[in-house]
XYZ file of C-alpha atoms in Angstrom:
491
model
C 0.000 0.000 0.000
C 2.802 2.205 0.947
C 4.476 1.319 -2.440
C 1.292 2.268 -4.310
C 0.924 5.979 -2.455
C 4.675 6.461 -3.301
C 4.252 5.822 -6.565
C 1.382 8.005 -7.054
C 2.820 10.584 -5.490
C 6.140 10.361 -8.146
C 3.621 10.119 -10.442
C 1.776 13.772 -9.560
C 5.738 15.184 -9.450
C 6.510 14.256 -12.870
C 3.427 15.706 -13.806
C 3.968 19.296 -12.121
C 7.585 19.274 -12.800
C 6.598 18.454 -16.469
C 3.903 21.602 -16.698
C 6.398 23.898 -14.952
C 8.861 23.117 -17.641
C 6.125 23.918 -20.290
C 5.172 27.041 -18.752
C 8.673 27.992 -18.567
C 9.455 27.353 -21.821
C 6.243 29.724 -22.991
C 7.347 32.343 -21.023
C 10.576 31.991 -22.601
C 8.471 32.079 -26.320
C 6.734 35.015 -24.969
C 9.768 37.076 -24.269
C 11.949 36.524 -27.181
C 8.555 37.604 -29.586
C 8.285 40.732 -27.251
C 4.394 39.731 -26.873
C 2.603 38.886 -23.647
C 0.463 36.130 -22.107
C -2.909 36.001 -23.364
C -4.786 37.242 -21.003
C -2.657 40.782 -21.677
C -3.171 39.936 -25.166
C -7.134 40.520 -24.478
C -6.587 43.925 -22.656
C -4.435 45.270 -25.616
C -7.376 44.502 -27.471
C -10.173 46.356 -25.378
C -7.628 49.329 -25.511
C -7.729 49.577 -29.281
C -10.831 50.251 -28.727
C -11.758 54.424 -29.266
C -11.780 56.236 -26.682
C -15.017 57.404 -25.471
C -14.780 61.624 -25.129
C -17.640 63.559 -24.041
C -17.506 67.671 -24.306
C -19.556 70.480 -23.329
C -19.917 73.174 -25.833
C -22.040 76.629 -25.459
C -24.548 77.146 -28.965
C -27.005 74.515 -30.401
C -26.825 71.731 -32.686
C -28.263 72.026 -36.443
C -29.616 69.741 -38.468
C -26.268 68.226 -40.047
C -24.501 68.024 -36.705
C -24.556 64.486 -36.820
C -23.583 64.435 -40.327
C -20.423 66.351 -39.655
C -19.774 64.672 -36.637
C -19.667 61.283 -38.274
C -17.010 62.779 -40.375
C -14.961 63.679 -37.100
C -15.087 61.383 -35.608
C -13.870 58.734 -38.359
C -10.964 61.367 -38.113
C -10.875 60.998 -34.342
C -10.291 56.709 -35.066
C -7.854 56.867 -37.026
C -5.761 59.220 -35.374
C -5.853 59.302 -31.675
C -8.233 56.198 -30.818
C -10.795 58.617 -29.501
C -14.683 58.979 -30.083
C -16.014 62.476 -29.206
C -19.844 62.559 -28.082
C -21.340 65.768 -27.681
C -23.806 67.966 -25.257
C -24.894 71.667 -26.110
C -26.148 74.320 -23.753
C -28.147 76.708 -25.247
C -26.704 80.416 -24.628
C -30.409 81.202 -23.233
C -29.376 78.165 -20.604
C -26.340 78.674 -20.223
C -26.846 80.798 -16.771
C -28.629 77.981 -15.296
C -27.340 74.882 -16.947
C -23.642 75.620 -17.091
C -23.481 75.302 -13.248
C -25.420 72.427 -12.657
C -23.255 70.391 -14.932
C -20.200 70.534 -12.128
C -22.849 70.504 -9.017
C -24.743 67.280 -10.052
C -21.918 64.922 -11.143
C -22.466 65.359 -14.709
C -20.425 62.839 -16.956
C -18.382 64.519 -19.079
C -14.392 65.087 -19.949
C -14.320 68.255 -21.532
C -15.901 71.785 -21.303
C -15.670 74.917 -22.953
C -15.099 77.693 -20.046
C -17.829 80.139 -19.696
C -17.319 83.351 -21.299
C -16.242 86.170 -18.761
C -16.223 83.707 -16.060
C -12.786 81.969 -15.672
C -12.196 82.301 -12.513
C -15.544 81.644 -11.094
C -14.878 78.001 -11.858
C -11.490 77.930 -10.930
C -12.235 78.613 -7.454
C -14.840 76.187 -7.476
C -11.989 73.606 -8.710
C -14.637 72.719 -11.646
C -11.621 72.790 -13.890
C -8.953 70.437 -14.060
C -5.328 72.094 -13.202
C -3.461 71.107 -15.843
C 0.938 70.886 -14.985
C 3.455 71.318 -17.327
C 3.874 67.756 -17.620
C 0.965 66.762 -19.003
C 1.255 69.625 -21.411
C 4.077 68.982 -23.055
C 3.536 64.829 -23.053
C 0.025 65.379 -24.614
C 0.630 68.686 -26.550
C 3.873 68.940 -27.350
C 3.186 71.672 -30.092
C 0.813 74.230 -27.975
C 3.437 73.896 -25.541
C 6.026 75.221 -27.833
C 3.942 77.630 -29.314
C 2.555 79.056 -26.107
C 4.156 77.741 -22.724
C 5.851 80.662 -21.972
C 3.748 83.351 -23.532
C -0.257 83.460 -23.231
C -0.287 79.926 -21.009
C 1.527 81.825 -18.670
C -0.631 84.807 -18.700
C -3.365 82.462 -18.209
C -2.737 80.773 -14.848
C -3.915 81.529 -11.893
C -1.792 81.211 -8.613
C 0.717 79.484 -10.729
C -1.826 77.126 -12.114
C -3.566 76.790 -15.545
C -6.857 75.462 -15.939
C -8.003 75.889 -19.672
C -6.298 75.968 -23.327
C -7.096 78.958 -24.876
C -8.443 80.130 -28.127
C -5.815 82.038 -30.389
C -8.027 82.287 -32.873
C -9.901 86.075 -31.829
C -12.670 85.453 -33.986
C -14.942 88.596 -34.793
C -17.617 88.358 -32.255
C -18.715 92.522 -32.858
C -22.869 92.956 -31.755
C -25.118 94.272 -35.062
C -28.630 94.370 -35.396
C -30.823 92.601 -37.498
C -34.014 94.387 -38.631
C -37.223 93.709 -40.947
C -36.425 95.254 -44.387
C -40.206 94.821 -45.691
C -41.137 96.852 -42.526
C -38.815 99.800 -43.771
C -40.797 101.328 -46.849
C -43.813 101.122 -44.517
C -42.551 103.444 -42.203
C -41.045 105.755 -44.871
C -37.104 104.336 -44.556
C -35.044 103.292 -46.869
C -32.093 102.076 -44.932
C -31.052 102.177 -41.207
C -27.149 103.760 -40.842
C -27.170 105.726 -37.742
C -28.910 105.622 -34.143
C -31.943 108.645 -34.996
C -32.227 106.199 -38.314
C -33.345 103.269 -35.633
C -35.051 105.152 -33.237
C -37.260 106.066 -36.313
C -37.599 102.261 -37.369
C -38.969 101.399 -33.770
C -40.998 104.256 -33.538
C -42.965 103.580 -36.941
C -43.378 99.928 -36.149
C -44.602 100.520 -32.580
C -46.776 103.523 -34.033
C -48.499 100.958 -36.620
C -49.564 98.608 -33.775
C -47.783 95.830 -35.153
C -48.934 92.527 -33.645
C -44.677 92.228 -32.829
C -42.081 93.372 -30.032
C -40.005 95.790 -31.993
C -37.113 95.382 -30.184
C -36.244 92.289 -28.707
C -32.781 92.092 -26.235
C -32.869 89.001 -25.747
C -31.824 87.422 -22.383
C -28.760 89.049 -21.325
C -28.946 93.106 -21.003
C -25.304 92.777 -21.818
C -26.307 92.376 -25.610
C -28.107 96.363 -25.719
C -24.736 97.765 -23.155
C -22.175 96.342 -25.872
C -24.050 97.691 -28.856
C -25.007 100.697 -27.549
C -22.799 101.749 -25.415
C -19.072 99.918 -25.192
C -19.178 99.275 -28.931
C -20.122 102.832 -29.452
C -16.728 104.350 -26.968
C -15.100 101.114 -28.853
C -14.504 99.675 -25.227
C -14.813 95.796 -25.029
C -16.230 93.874 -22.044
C -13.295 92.318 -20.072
C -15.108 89.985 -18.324
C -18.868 89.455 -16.525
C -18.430 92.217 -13.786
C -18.926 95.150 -16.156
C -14.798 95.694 -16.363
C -14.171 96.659 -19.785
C -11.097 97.691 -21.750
C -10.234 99.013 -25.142
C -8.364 97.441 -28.000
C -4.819 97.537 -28.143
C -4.821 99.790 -24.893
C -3.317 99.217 -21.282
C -5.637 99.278 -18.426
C -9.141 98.259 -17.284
C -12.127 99.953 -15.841
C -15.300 99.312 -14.118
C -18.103 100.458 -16.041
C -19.846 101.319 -12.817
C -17.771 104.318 -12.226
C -18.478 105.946 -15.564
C -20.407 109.119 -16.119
C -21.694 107.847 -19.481
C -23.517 104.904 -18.299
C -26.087 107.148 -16.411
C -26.883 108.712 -20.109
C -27.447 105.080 -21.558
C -29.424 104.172 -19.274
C -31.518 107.252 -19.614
C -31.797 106.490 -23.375
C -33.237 102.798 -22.090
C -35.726 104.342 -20.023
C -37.007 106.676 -22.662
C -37.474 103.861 -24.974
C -39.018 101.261 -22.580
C -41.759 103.760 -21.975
C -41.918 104.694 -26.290
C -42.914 100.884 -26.243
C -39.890 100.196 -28.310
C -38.965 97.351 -25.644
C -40.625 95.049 -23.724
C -40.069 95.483 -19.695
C -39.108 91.682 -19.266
C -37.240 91.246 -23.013
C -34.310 89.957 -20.690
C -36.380 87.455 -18.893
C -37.319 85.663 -22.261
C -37.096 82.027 -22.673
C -36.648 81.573 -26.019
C -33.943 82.626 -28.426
C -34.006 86.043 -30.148
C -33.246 84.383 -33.244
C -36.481 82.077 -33.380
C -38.285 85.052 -31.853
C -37.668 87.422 -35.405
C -37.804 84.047 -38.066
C -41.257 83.593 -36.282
C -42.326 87.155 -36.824
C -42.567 88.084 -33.433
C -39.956 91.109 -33.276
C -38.856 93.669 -36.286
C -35.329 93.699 -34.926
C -32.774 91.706 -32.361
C -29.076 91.977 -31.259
C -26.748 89.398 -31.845
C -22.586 88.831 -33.062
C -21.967 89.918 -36.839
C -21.706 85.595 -37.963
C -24.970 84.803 -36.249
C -26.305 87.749 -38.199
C -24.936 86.139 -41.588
C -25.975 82.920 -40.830
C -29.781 84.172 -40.256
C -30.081 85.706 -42.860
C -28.615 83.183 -45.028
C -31.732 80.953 -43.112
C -34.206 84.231 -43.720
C -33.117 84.240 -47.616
C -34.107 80.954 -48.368
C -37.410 80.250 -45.466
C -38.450 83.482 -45.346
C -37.373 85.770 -48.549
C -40.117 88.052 -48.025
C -38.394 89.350 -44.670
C -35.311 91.114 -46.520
C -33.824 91.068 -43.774
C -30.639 93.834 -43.496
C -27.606 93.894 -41.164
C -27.056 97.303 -39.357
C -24.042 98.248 -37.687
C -24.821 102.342 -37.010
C -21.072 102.509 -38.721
C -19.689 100.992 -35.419
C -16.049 100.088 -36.706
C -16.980 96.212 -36.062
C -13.349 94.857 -34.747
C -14.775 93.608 -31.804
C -12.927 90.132 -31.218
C -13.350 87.090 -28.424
C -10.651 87.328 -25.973
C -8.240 84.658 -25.087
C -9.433 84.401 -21.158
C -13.126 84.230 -22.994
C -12.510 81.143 -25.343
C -11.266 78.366 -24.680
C -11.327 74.619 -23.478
C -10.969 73.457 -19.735
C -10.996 69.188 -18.830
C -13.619 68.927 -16.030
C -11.000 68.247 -12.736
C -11.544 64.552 -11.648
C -11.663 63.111 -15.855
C -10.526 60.072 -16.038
C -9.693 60.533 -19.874
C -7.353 63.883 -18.887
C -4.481 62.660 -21.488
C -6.905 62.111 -24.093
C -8.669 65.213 -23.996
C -5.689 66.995 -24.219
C -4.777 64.977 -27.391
C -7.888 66.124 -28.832
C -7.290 69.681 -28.471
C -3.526 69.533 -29.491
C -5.451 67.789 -32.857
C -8.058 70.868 -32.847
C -5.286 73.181 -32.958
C -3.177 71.812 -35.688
C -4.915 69.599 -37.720
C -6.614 71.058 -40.464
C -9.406 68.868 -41.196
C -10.376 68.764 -37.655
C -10.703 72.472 -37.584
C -12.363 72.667 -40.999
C -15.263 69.834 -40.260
C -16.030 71.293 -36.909
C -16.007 75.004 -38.093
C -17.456 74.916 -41.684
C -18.932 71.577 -42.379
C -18.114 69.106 -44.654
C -16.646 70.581 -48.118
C -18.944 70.325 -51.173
C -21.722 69.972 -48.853
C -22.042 72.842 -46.593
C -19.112 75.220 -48.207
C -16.802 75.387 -50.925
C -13.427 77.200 -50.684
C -12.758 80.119 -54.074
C -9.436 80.398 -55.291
C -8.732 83.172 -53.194
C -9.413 80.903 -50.266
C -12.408 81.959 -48.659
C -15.268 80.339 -47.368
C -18.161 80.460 -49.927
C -21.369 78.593 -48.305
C -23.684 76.223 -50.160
C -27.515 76.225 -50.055
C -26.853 73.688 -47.081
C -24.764 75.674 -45.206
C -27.914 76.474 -42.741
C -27.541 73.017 -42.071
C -24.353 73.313 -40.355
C -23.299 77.122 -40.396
C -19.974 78.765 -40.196
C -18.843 79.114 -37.071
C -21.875 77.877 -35.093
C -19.905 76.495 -31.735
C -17.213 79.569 -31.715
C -15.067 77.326 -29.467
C -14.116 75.389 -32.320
C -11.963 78.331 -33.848
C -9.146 77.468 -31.570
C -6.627 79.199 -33.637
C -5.995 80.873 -36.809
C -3.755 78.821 -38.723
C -6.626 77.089 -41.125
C -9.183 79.203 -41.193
C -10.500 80.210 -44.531
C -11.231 84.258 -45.783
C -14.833 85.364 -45.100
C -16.331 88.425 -46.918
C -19.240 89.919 -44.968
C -22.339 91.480 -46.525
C -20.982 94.743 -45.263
C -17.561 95.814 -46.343
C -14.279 96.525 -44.113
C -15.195 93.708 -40.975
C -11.931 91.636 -40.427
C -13.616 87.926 -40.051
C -10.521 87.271 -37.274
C -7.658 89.350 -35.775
C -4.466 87.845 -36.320
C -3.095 88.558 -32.892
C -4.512 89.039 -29.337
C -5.851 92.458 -29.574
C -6.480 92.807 -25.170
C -4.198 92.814 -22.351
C -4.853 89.688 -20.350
C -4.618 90.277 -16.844
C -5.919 87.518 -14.121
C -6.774 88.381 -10.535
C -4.613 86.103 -8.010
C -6.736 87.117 -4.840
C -9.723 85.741 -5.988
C -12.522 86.404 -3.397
C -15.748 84.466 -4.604
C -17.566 85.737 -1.309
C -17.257 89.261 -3.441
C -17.800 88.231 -6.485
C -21.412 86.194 -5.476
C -22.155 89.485 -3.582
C -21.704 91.014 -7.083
C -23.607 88.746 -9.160
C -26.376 89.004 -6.768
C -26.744 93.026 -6.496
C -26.370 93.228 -10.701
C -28.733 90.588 -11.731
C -31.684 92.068 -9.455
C -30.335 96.201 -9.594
C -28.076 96.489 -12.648
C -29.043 95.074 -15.127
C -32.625 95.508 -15.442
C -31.400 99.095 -15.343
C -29.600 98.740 -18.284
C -32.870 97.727 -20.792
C -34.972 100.619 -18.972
C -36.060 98.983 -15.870
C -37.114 100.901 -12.774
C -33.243 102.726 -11.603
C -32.093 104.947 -8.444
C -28.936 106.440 -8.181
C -29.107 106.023 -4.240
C -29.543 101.610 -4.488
C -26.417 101.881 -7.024
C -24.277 104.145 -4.797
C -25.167 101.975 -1.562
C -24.415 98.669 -4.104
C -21.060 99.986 -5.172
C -20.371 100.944 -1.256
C -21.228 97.036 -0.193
C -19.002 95.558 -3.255
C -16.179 97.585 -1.824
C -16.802 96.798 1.706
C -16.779 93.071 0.905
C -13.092 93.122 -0.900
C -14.620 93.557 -4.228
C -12.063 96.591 -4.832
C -9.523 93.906 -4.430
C -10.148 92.566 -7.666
C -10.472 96.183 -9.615
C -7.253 96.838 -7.908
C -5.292 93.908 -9.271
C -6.727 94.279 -12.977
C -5.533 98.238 -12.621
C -2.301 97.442 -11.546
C 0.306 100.218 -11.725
C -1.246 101.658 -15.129
């Protein structure tokens, strides 16, 4: 019996030393090929798999969004692996929609940053701080085309937390106004500010069933065309600083004697009836409001204004529609610290989102699918190189998510319906400056006291010197002259 157990047990020896041998001898197979076992062998495969990239963009999809983004993202495949899905937030939302996103957990990877409000999010650590390192492992090129220039300018407390836009597309305010409603008020054409004020005045005087003047949802809209566009002063960022192209130093609009006049011509039109009392509390888009008949004239940027009317010509020709800029010099442009593309902090697809951008930035394609369309469809390009759209360009219009123009370097020529407007500037026209003390106890205080004093004020709303004065005394009180302070600096 012993004999029998001993033998058994030789038996089950062999047989392990016999399988160790084997394995050794695969391992040995495995090395000299330079694969690995198969079970890696099944992980290399799921990581050939795209990608999955989801992105936040401010402005609407159109009807050949899908169409263009099958296009991309074939690109996307083949050359980083990636597959980009993507969510839009409707300007109109954007107020209400653009914070939610970081408060409930929304999945996403990438976002662009909200217009004027950069640092809003950065000390809510919404944004991802992005080092040097990853930089210049995931975009070597914007790293050596920027690292020590406008990145710099850009961080905050030594930390960066968005690629910007180098691009400066034209983003100047114009209004766009019913031309079959001119002859029947006795105008030909509308070229100066009396010429308006006489459009409004013979619309609201027929008893129209329309708003003739619709502001939309932002009283920001009427101060820019009106008023900053008019002293050619540009809006710095969402607490009424403003500055002026290709000029040193900022200032708070607040403190100027000329906004007491503007708002004096707001009042005087609110009660003419050229504007509504709540035009800034509207929930739809300005845009649909006038192709639906229900205003005779809206504010909105000079390539929205081409685009509707390219929509206007062909759905609703009897409109002849007309572009007025009351011979405002129209070189209005988006500011660096105003465009651009943040990774929400806590992405687990950081590295790839980078990638992406890097691709945005220097890959022509890219940059032409995402800003034009797809060629011979939506646009076709003249031998001078400019952009010439196709009847299905209101499909997919130029420039319809701004973010997209993340630089200048492929962008086609663009000749407006009114002469002399550069489409892009080919440098940053502003002075960046970014406030290091950032006090967002202030700045909420801010928000609060403009949203419910300010700027209601601004489209004609009930006003008071005395709540202003006791407002700017409060701001001051609670550190908010900290931040004017740092964006005066020495100047």
């Amino acid at each position: 019996m012993l004999k029998k157990n001993m033998s058994s047990i030789v038996i089950v020896l062999l047989i392990l030393l016999i399988m160790g041998m084997m394995y050794q001898l695969q391992m040995e197979s495995v090395k000299n090929s330079g694969r690995e076992i198969g079970i890696i062998d099944e992980e290399e495969k799921a990581e050939e798999k795209p990608v999955d990239l989801k992105m936040v963009v401010i402005g609407e999809a159109y009807p050949d969004s899908p169409k263009v983004m099958e296009e991309v993202n074939k690109l996307l495949e083949e050359t980083i692996g990636a597959h980009l899905e993507m969510r839009y937030i409707h300007p109109k939302e954007m107020a209400l929609t653009y914070p939610r996103l970081f408060a409930g957990g929304a999945d996403f990877d990438m976002i662009q940053v909200l217009p004027m409000g950069y640092l809003d999010y950065v000390s809510k650590k919404a944004y991802m701080n992005l080092t040097e390192d990853m930089i210049v492992k995931t975009m070597p090129k914007t790293f050596e085309e920027m690292g020590d220039g406008l990145l710099k300018a850009l961080e905050v407390k030594e930390r960066l937390y968005m690629i910007p836009s180098t691009g400066f597309l034209n983003n100047h305010k114009v209004i766009v106004l019913r031309g079959d409603l001119l002859g029947e008020v006795g105008l030909t054409q509308v070229m100066t500010l009396e010429d308006l004020e006489s459009y409004l005045k013979g619309v609201t005087n027929q008893e129209l069933p329309l708003v003739p003047f619709d502001f939309g949802g932002d009283a920001l809209l009427a101060l820019e065309m009106f008023y900053l566009q008019e002293k050619e002063k540009v809006l710095y960022d969402d607490y009424l600083m403003y500055l002026g192209a290709n000029e040193i130093g900022v200032s708070w609009l607040v403190d100027e004697a000329g906004l007491d006049d503007y708002r004096m011509r707001m009042e005087e039109w609110k009660k003419l009836g050229f504007i509504k009392g709540d035009s800034y509390l509207r929930s739809q888009s300005e845009e649909i409001l006038f192709i639906k008949g229900e205003v005779a004239a809206i504010i909105t940027s000079v390539y929205r204004a081409e685009n509707l009317v390219r929509y206007l010509h062909l759905e609703k020709p009897e409109y002849a529609p007309h572009i007025v800029t009351l011979n405002q010099k129209a070189n209005f442009f988006t500011q660096a610290s105003q465009m651009g593309i943040a990774v929400k902090n806590g992405s687990v697809n950081a590295a790839k989102s980078l990638e992406f951008i890097e691709l945005l930035r220097y890959n022509e394609k890219l940059f032409r699918l995402l800003n034009y369309g797809v060629l011979d469809d939506h646009y076709a390009i003249n031998g001078n190189g400019e952009y010439i759209p196709l009847t299905n360009s209101v499909r997919y219009p130029i420039y319809n998510i701004p973010v997209w123009f993340m630089s200048n370097e492929f962008a086609l020529g663009y000749r407006f319906r009114i002469n002399g407007i550069a489409p892009f500037a080919t440098e940053n026209p502003y002075e960046i400056k970014i406030v290091q003390d950032y006090n967002p106890k202030a700045h909420n205080l801010y928000k609060k006291k403009t949203q419910t004093l300010l700027f209601p004020a601004l489209i004609g709303e009930l006003y008071s010197k005395n709540p202003l004065k006791t407002y700017k005394e409060e701001l001051m009180d609670e550190d908010f002259g900290i931040y004017i302070e740092q964006l005066l600096g020495d100047d």
